CSV table of C-alpha atoms and ligand atoms in Angstrom, one decimal:
chain,number,residue,atom,x,y,z
A,41,MET,CA,-188.5,-102.8,85.6
A,42,ALA,CA,-185.3,-102.7,87.0
A,43,ASN,CA,-182.3,-100.4,84.5
A,44,LYS,CA,-180.9,-102.5,81.2
A,45,ARG,CA,-177.6,-103.8,82.6
A,46,VAL,CA,-174.3,-103.2,80.3
A,47,LEU,CA,-170.8,-104.1,80.2
A,48,ILE,CA,-167.9,-101.4,79.4
A,49,THR,CA,-164.8,-103.3,79.0
A,50,GLY,CA,-162.0,-100.1,79.1
A,51,ALA,CA,-163.8,-98.1,81.6
A,52,ALA,CA,-161.0,-96.1,83.0
A,53,GLY,CA,-159.6,-95.6,78.7
A,54,PHE,CA,-160.2,-92.6,77.2
A,55,LEU,CA,-163.5,-94.0,75.4
A,56,GLY,CA,-164.3,-96.5,77.5
A,57,SER,CA,-165.4,-93.5,80.1
A,58,HIS,CA,-167.2,-91.6,78.4
A,59,LEU,CA,-169.3,-94.4,77.4
A,60,CYS,CA,-169.6,-95.0,80.8
A,61,ASP,CA,-170.8,-91.7,81.1
A,62,ARG,CA,-173.2,-91.8,77.8
A,63,PHE,CA,-175.0,-95.3,79.4
A,64,ILE,CA,-175.7,-93.8,83.0
A,65,LYS,CA,-177.2,-90.3,81.2
A,66,GLU,CA,-178.9,-92.7,79.9
A,67,GLY,CA,-180.6,-94.7,82.4
A,68,TYR,CA,-178.8,-98.2,82.5
A,69,ASP,CA,-176.9,-99.8,85.0
A,70,VAL,CA,-173.0,-99.9,84.0
A,71,VAL,CA,-170.3,-102.3,84.9
A,72,GLY,CA,-166.8,-100.9,84.6
A,73,MET,CA,-164.1,-103.4,83.6
A,74,ASP,CA,-160.2,-103.0,83.5
A,75,ASN,CA,-156.9,-103.8,83.9
A,76,LEU,CA,-155.7,-100.1,84.3
A,77,ILE,CA,-152.5,-101.4,82.3
A,78,THR,CA,-153.3,-97.3,79.9
A,79,GLY,CA,-156.6,-97.1,82.4
A,80,ASP,CA,-157.1,-94.2,84.4
A,81,LEU,CA,-159.0,-94.5,87.1
A,82,ARG,CA,-159.6,-91.1,87.6
A,83,ASN,CA,-161.3,-90.8,84.1
A,84,ILE,CA,-164.4,-92.3,85.9
A,85,GLU,CA,-163.7,-91.4,89.4
A,86,HIS,CA,-166.7,-89.1,90.1
A,87,LEU,CA,-169.0,-92.9,88.9
A,88,PHE,CA,-167.9,-94.5,91.5
A,89,LYS,CA,-170.8,-93.0,94.5
A,90,LEU,CA,-172.9,-93.8,91.7
A,91,LYS,CA,-174.8,-96.8,91.7
A,92,GLU,CA,-176.2,-97.5,88.9
A,93,PHE,CA,-172.0,-97.9,88.6
A,94,GLU,CA,-170.1,-100.4,89.3
A,95,PHE,CA,-166.0,-101.6,88.7
A,96,TYR,CA,-163.6,-104.6,87.8
A,97,HIS,CA,-160.4,-104.0,88.7
A,98,HIS,CA,-159.4,-107.2,86.1
A,99,ASP,CA,-157.9,-108.5,83.2
A,100,VAL,CA,-160.2,-109.3,80.1
A,101,SER,CA,-158.4,-111.3,78.7
A,102,LYS,CA,-159.0,-114.0,81.1
A,103,PHE,CA,-162.7,-115.8,81.9
A,104,VAL,CA,-164.9,-113.0,83.1
A,105,HIS,CA,-166.9,-113.7,84.6
A,106,VAL,CA,-170.4,-111.5,86.5
A,107,SER,CA,-173.0,-111.8,88.3
A,108,GLY,CA,-176.4,-111.9,87.4
A,109,PRO,CA,-178.1,-110.2,83.1
A,110,ILE,CA,-175.6,-108.7,81.4
A,111,ASP,CA,-177.9,-107.0,78.3
A,112,TYR,CA,-175.3,-105.4,76.0
A,113,ILE,CA,-171.5,-106.1,76.7
A,114,LEU,CA,-168.7,-102.8,75.1
A,115,HIS,CA,-165.5,-104.7,74.2
A,116,PHE,CA,-162.6,-101.1,74.4
A,117,ALA,CA,-160.9,-102.5,76.3
A,118,SER,CA,-157.0,-102.5,74.7
A,119,PRO,CA,-153.7,-100.2,74.2
A,120,ALA,CA,-155.0,-98.1,70.8
A,121,SER,CA,-151.7,-96.4,70.4
A,122,PRO,CA,-148.3,-97.0,68.1
A,123,ILE,CA,-146.0,-96.6,71.7
A,124,ASP,CA,-147.7,-98.7,73.3
A,125,TYR,CA,-148.1,-101.8,71.2
A,126,LEU,CA,-144.3,-100.8,71.0
A,127,LYS,CA,-144.3,-101.6,74.9
A,128,ILE,CA,-146.6,-103.4,75.2
A,129,PRO,CA,-146.8,-106.0,72.3
A,130,ILE,CA,-148.4,-109.2,73.4
A,131,GLN,CA,-150.5,-107.7,75.8
A,132,THR,CA,-152.1,-106.4,72.8
A,133,LEU,CA,-152.3,-109.4,71.1
A,134,LYS,CA,-154.7,-110.7,74.0
A,135,VAL,CA,-156.1,-108.5,74.6
A,136,GLY,CA,-158.0,-108.3,70.6
A,137,SER,CA,-157.4,-112.1,70.4
A,138,LEU,CA,-158.3,-113.8,73.6
A,139,GLY,CA,-160.8,-110.8,75.1
A,140,THR,CA,-162.8,-110.9,72.4
A,141,HIS,CA,-163.6,-114.8,73.0
A,142,ASN,CA,-164.4,-114.9,76.0
A,143,LEU,CA,-166.8,-112.2,76.1
A,144,LEU,CA,-168.1,-113.4,73.5
A,145,GLY,CA,-168.4,-116.5,74.9
A,146,PHE,CA,-169.5,-114.4,78.4
A,147,ALA,CA,-172.7,-112.5,75.9
A,148,ARG,CA,-173.7,-115.8,74.9
A,149,VAL,CA,-174.3,-117.4,78.0
A,150,LYS,CA,-175.5,-114.5,79.0
A,151,LYS,CA,-178.3,-113.9,76.1
A,152,ALA,CA,-176.3,-109.6,75.3
A,153,ARG,CA,-175.8,-108.1,72.4
A,154,ILE,CA,-172.1,-107.5,72.0
A,155,LEU,CA,-170.6,-104.6,70.2
A,156,VAL,CA,-167.0,-104.7,69.4
A,157,ALA,CA,-164.4,-101.6,69.0
A,158,SER,CA,-162.7,-102.1,65.6
A,159,THR,CA,-161.1,-100.0,64.3
A,160,SER,CA,-159.0,-98.2,61.0
A,161,GLU,CA,-156.0,-99.9,61.5
A,162,VAL,CA,-157.7,-103.0,59.3
A,163,TYR,CA,-157.5,-101.1,56.6
A,164,GLY,CA,-154.1,-100.9,57.3
A,165,ASP,CA,-151.3,-98.6,54.9
A,166,PRO,CA,-154.8,-97.9,52.5
A,167,THR,CA,-154.5,-97.9,49.0
A,168,VAL,CA,-157.7,-96.9,48.4
A,169,HIS,CA,-159.0,-93.3,50.3
A,170,PRO,CA,-161.4,-92.8,51.3
A,171,GLN,CA,-161.6,-96.0,53.4
A,172,THR,CA,-164.9,-98.1,53.0
A,173,GLU,CA,-165.7,-101.1,54.6
A,174,GLU,CA,-165.8,-102.9,51.3
A,175,TYR,CA,-161.5,-102.3,51.6
A,176,TRP,CA,-159.7,-105.2,53.4
A,177,GLY,CA,-157.1,-103.5,53.4
A,178,ASN,CA,-153.3,-103.1,53.8
A,179,VAL,CA,-151.4,-105.0,56.7
A,180,ASN,CA,-148.3,-105.3,57.7
A,181,PRO,CA,-148.3,-108.3,60.3
A,182,ILE,CA,-145.2,-108.2,61.6
A,183,GLY,CA,-144.5,-104.6,61.6
A,184,PRO,CA,-144.8,-102.8,63.8
A,185,ARG,CA,-148.2,-102.4,64.9
A,186,GLY,CA,-149.3,-105.5,63.1
A,187,VAL,CA,-149.9,-106.4,67.3
A,188,TYR,CA,-153.2,-104.3,67.2
A,189,ASP,CA,-154.0,-104.6,63.0
A,190,GLU,CA,-154.3,-108.3,62.8
A,191,ALA,CA,-155.5,-108.4,66.3
A,192,LYS,CA,-158.4,-105.9,66.6
A,193,ARG,CA,-158.6,-108.2,62.4
A,194,PHE,CA,-159.8,-111.3,64.1
A,195,GLN,CA,-161.5,-109.8,66.3
A,196,GLU,CA,-164.0,-108.8,63.6
A,197,ALA,CA,-162.9,-112.8,61.9
A,198,ILE,CA,-164.5,-114.1,65.2
A,199,THR,CA,-168.4,-111.7,66.1
A,200,MET,CA,-168.8,-112.7,63.0
A,201,ALA,CA,-168.3,-115.9,63.4
A,202,TYR,CA,-170.7,-116.4,66.3
A,203,HIS,CA,-173.0,-114.6,64.9
A,204,THR,CA,-173.1,-116.7,61.7
A,205,TYR,CA,-172.5,-119.7,63.7
A,206,HIS,CA,-174.1,-119.5,67.5
A,207,GLY,CA,-177.0,-116.2,66.5
A,208,LEU,CA,-175.3,-114.6,69.0
A,209,GLU,CA,-175.9,-111.0,68.3
A,210,THR,CA,-173.4,-108.4,67.0
A,211,ARG,CA,-172.7,-104.8,66.0
A,212,ILE,CA,-168.9,-104.0,65.3
A,213,ILE,CA,-167.8,-100.7,64.9
A,214,ARG,CA,-164.4,-99.3,62.7
A,215,ILE,CA,-162.8,-96.7,64.4
A,216,PHE,CA,-161.2,-93.9,63.0
A,217,ASN,CA,-158.7,-90.8,64.9
A,218,THR,CA,-160.3,-89.7,67.6
A,219,TYR,CA,-160.0,-87.2,69.9
A,220,GLY,CA,-161.4,-85.9,73.2
A,221,PRO,CA,-160.7,-84.8,76.7
A,222,ARG,CA,-159.0,-87.9,78.8
A,223,MET,CA,-156.6,-89.0,76.1
A,224,ARG,CA,-154.4,-90.0,78.1
A,225,LEU,CA,-151.1,-86.9,77.9
A,226,ASN,CA,-147.4,-89.5,77.2
A,227,ASP,CA,-149.8,-91.6,75.0
A,228,GLY,CA,-147.7,-90.7,72.0
A,229,ARG,CA,-150.9,-89.9,69.4
A,230,VAL,CA,-150.5,-86.8,68.3
A,231,LEU,CA,-152.2,-84.6,69.2
A,232,PRO,CA,-151.4,-84.9,73.1
A,233,ALA,CA,-147.9,-84.4,71.7
A,234,PHE,CA,-148.2,-82.0,70.2
A,235,ILE,CA,-150.8,-80.2,73.0
A,236,GLY,CA,-148.7,-81.4,74.9
A,237,GLN,CA,-145.2,-80.3,73.8
A,238,ALA,CA,-147.1,-76.7,73.2
A,239,LEU,CA,-147.7,-76.9,76.6
A,240,ARG,CA,-144.3,-77.9,78.3
A,241,GLY,CA,-142.4,-74.8,75.6
A,242,GLU,CA,-141.6,-77.7,73.2
A,243,ASP,CA,-141.3,-77.2,69.8
A,244,LEU,CA,-143.5,-79.7,68.2
A,245,THR,CA,-142.3,-83.1,66.6
A,246,VAL,CA,-143.7,-84.0,63.1
A,247,PHE,CA,-142.9,-87.4,62.3
A,248,GLY,CA,-141.7,-88.0,58.2
A,249,ASP,CA,-142.8,-85.1,56.4
A,250,GLY,CA,-146.1,-84.4,57.9
A,251,SER,CA,-148.2,-85.0,54.9
A,252,GLN,CA,-149.4,-87.8,55.5
A,253,THR,CA,-153.3,-86.5,56.5
A,254,ARG,CA,-154.9,-88.6,58.9
A,255,SER,CA,-159.7,-87.0,60.4
A,256,PHE,CA,-160.2,-86.5,63.2
A,257,CYS,CA,-163.1,-87.0,65.8
A,258,TYR,CA,-164.5,-85.5,68.5
A,259,VAL,CA,-165.2,-88.0,70.7
A,260,ASP,CA,-169.4,-87.2,71.8
A,261,ASP,CA,-169.3,-87.7,68.2
A,262,LEU,CA,-168.2,-90.9,68.4
A,263,VAL,CA,-169.3,-91.8,71.2
A,264,GLU,CA,-173.6,-90.9,69.6
A,265,GLY,CA,-172.8,-93.2,66.8
A,266,ILE,CA,-171.4,-96.6,68.5
A,267,TYR,CA,-175.2,-95.8,70.9
A,268,ARG,CA,-176.5,-95.9,67.3
A,269,LEU,CA,-175.4,-98.6,66.3
A,270,LEU,CA,-175.3,-100.6,70.0
A,271,LYS,CA,-178.9,-100.3,69.4
A,272,SER,CA,-179.6,-100.4,65.3
A,273,ASP,CA,-180.0,-104.5,63.9
A,274,TYR,CA,-177.1,-104.1,61.3
A,275,VAL,CA,-174.7,-106.9,62.2
A,276,TYR,CA,-171.8,-106.5,59.5
A,277,PRO,CA,-168.5,-103.4,60.0
A,278,VAL,CA,-169.6,-99.4,60.3
A,279,ASN,CA,-167.3,-96.7,60.2
A,280,ILE,CA,-167.4,-93.6,62.3
A,281,GLY,CA,-164.9,-90.8,62.0
A,282,ASN,CA,-165.0,-87.7,60.3
A,283,PRO,CA,-164.3,-87.4,56.9
A,284,ALA,CA,-162.2,-83.8,57.0
A,285,GLU,CA,-159.1,-84.7,56.0
A,286,ILE,CA,-156.1,-82.0,57.7
A,287,THR,CA,-152.0,-83.6,57.2
A,288,ILE,CA,-150.4,-83.7,60.1
A,289,ALA,CA,-147.5,-80.2,59.0
A,290,GLN,CA,-151.8,-78.0,59.2
A,291,PHE,CA,-152.9,-79.6,61.8
A,292,GLY,CA,-149.2,-79.2,64.1
A,293,GLU,CA,-150.0,-75.7,62.9
A,294,GLU,CA,-153.5,-76.5,63.8
A,295,ILE,CA,-151.9,-76.1,67.4
A,296,ILE,CA,-149.7,-73.7,67.9
A,297,LYS,CA,-152.5,-70.8,67.2
A,298,LEU,CA,-155.2,-72.6,69.0
A,299,THR,CA,-152.3,-72.9,71.9
A,300,GLY,CA,-150.6,-70.2,71.3
A,301,THR,CA,-147.3,-71.2,71.1
A,302,LYS,CA,-143.9,-69.8,70.9
A,303,GLN,CA,-142.3,-72.8,69.4
A,304,LYS,CA,-142.3,-74.1,65.9
A,305,LEU,CA,-142.6,-77.4,64.5
A,306,ILE,CA,-139.7,-79.6,64.0
A,307,TYR,CA,-138.8,-82.8,61.5
A,308,LYS,CA,-138.2,-86.2,63.4
A,309,ALA,CA,-138.3,-90.0,61.1
A,310,LEU,CA,-141.3,-91.2,59.6
A,311,PRO,CA,-141.9,-94.1,61.9
A,312,GLN,CA,-142.6,-97.8,59.8
A,313,ASP,CA,-145.7,-98.5,58.6
A,314,ASP,CA,-147.5,-95.1,59.7
A,315,PRO,CA,-150.7,-94.7,57.1
A,316,LYS,CA,-149.7,-91.8,54.9
A,317,GLN,CA,-153.5,-91.0,54.1
A,318,ARG,CA,-156.9,-92.2,56.2
A,319,LYS,CA,-160.5,-90.8,56.3
A,320,PRO,CA,-163.6,-92.4,55.9
A,321,ASP,CA,-166.7,-92.7,54.1
A,322,ILE,CA,-168.9,-92.6,56.3
A,323,SER,CA,-172.0,-92.9,53.5
A,324,ARG,CA,-172.9,-96.4,55.4
A,325,ALA,CA,-173.4,-94.8,59.5
A,326,GLN,CA,-175.5,-92.1,57.0
A,327,GLU,CA,-177.9,-94.2,55.3
A,328,ILE,CA,-177.8,-96.5,58.3
A,329,LEU,CA,-177.4,-94.4,61.7
A,330,ASN,CA,-178.9,-91.2,61.0
A,331,TRP,CA,-175.5,-90.6,61.3
A,332,GLU,CA,-173.0,-88.2,60.5
A,333,PRO,CA,-170.5,-85.9,63.4
A,334,LYS,CA,-172.0,-83.0,64.4
A,335,ILE,CA,-168.6,-80.8,66.1
A,336,ASN,CA,-165.7,-79.4,64.0
A,337,ARG,CA,-161.3,-79.1,64.5
A,338,GLU,CA,-162.4,-75.9,65.7
A,339,GLU,CA,-164.4,-76.5,68.2
A,340,GLY,CA,-163.2,-79.6,69.8
A,341,LEU,CA,-159.1,-78.8,69.3
A,342,LYS,CA,-160.5,-76.2,72.8
A,343,LEU,CA,-161.9,-78.4,74.7
A,344,THR,CA,-159.5,-80.6,74.7
A,345,TYR,CA,-157.0,-77.9,75.1
A,346,GLU,CA,-159.3,-76.5,78.5
A,347,TYR,CA,-158.7,-80.5,79.0
A,348,PHE,CA,-155.2,-80.9,79.3
A,349,LYS,CA,-154.5,-76.8,81.1
A,350,SER,CA,-157.2,-77.5,83.6
A,351,LEU,CA,-154.3,-81.2,84.6
A,352,PRO,CA,-151.5,-81.0,87.5
A,353,GLN,CA,-148.7,-79.6,86.4
A,354,GLU,CA,-147.0,-83.2,86.6
A,355,ASP,CA,-148.7,-85.5,84.6
A,356,LEU,CA,-147.3,-83.1,81.9
A,357,TYR,CA,-144.2,-84.7,82.8
A,358,ARG,CA,-146.0,-88.8,83.8
A,359,THR,CA,-143.9,-91.6,81.9
A,360,ALA,CA,-146.7,-93.3,79.6
A,361,HIS,CA,-147.1,-96.6,81.6
A,362,ARG,CA,-147.4,-98.0,85.2
A,363,PHE,CA,-144.8,-100.8,84.6
A,364,ASP,CA,-142.3,-96.7,82.7
B,601,UDP,N1,-147.3,-88.4,64.9
B,601,UDP,C1,-146.1,-86.8,65.1
B,601,UDP,N2,-145.7,-86.2,65.9
B,601,UDP,C2,-145.4,-87.1,67.0
B,601,UDP,C3,-146.7,-88.5,66.9
B,601,UDP,C4,-147.4,-89.1,66.0
B,601,UDP,O1,-145.4,-86.5,63.9
B,601,UDP,O2,-145.4,-86.1,68.5
B,601,UDP,C5,-147.9,-88.5,63.2
B,601,UDP,C6,-148.0,-90.4,63.1
B,601,UDP,O3,-146.5,-90.2,62.5
B,601,UDP,C7,-148.9,-90.1,62.0
B,601,UDP,C8,-150.3,-89.3,63.1
B,601,UDP,O4,-149.2,-88.2,63.7
B,601,UDP,O5,-148.8,-90.2,61.4
B,601,UDP,C9,-151.3,-89.7,63.7
B,601,UDP,O6,-149.9,-90.4,65.0
B,601,UDP,P1,-151.4,-91.1,65.9
B,601,UDP,O7,-150.2,-91.7,66.7
B,601,UDP,O8,-152.3,-90.3,66.7
B,601,UDP,O9,-151.8,-92.1,65.5
B,601,UDP,P2,-152.3,-93.3,64.7
B,601,UDP,O10,-150.6,-93.2,63.1
B,601,UDP,O11,-152.6,-94.3,64.3
B,601,UDP,O12,-153.4,-92.4,63.1
C-alpha cells in the first residue's frame, strides 16, 4: 500500500521543518511548500535525498496545486515574530487569510484533513489568565501585531466555516511560545535575541521592566501535540504550550547562566501592545489528546544552545530577512 501523503506549508521554517522530520519518521510521504521569505532551506536540506520528500518553492497566498493524492495538510506558513510583522505586514495578512482560503479549497479538492496553525496571539493582551480556549481575547486590530493576530483570527473563522458549511475535516491548534533548534537566530524573538547577544558578547536587551511573562514550550513537545491533534476527531481549537510561566527578566538571567556570558541585562522600551502575561491552560489537550509537555526549560534550553553554538559564525551577524 502506498504511504499516506501530507502537505506541509512553511516546510523550511522552524516548526514546519520539524514537522517534516516527524512525518517522514512516521512513514509518510511529505510534500514541503515554502516561499522562503522567512524559511531557510538549510532546515530541510537533509530531506532532499529521500524519495519520500519533495519540495515546492511556492507562495500559498497564490493558487495552490499539487498533483496526486494528499491525505493531510498542515498549514504552518506564516511570519511569526513581531519584527516580521513590522517588515512584511501585507504578506503576514495574506498568508493567514488568502493562504488559508487557498489551502481549504485545496483540501476540499483532495478530500484531505487540514490542520491550521493558530496562535496564542488570538488572545491578544489577555485579561484572563491562564488562557483557556473559551476566552475570546483582547486584540488591537490596528496595532503592530494586528496583521498577525487578525489574520489568525480570520483563519480560525474560515476554517470553522469550511467545517460547518462544507463538512471539511479541520483541526485548529493554538500555539504558545515555542523554542528549539532551527529558530532563526535574528528573527527578533526573545530566545534567539538573548542567545545571539550572549554569543556576540553583547548585553541582553530586556524590553520594558521585564515583568511581562511568557511560557516556553520545547519544539518536540509541540510537534507531539500537533501529531495527536491531527489524529484526533476534535474540531475546536486546542491550546498547545508549556504552562511553566516565567518573567522575561528571569528568563534573561537563565540565559546568562546557561551561556556563562559576562554581559548583563539592559532595559529598553517596551514595544506597543506587548502582552503582559501569557500562559496556556492545557486542560483540553490533557483531556482530549492525553498530551502534556515532557521537556523542561533547563533541558530544552541546553539543546537549543547547543544548536545555536553549532551555527557558522557569520549567522550571528546576518540580517533578519533575505530582502533586508
Ligand atoms: N523581548 C525582550 N527582548 C528582546 C526580544 C523580546 O525583552 O530582545 C520580550 C518581548 O517584549 C516580549 C517577550 O520578550 O515581552 C517575548 O517576545 P517574543 O518576540 O519572543 O514573542 P511574543 O511577544 O510574541 O510572545
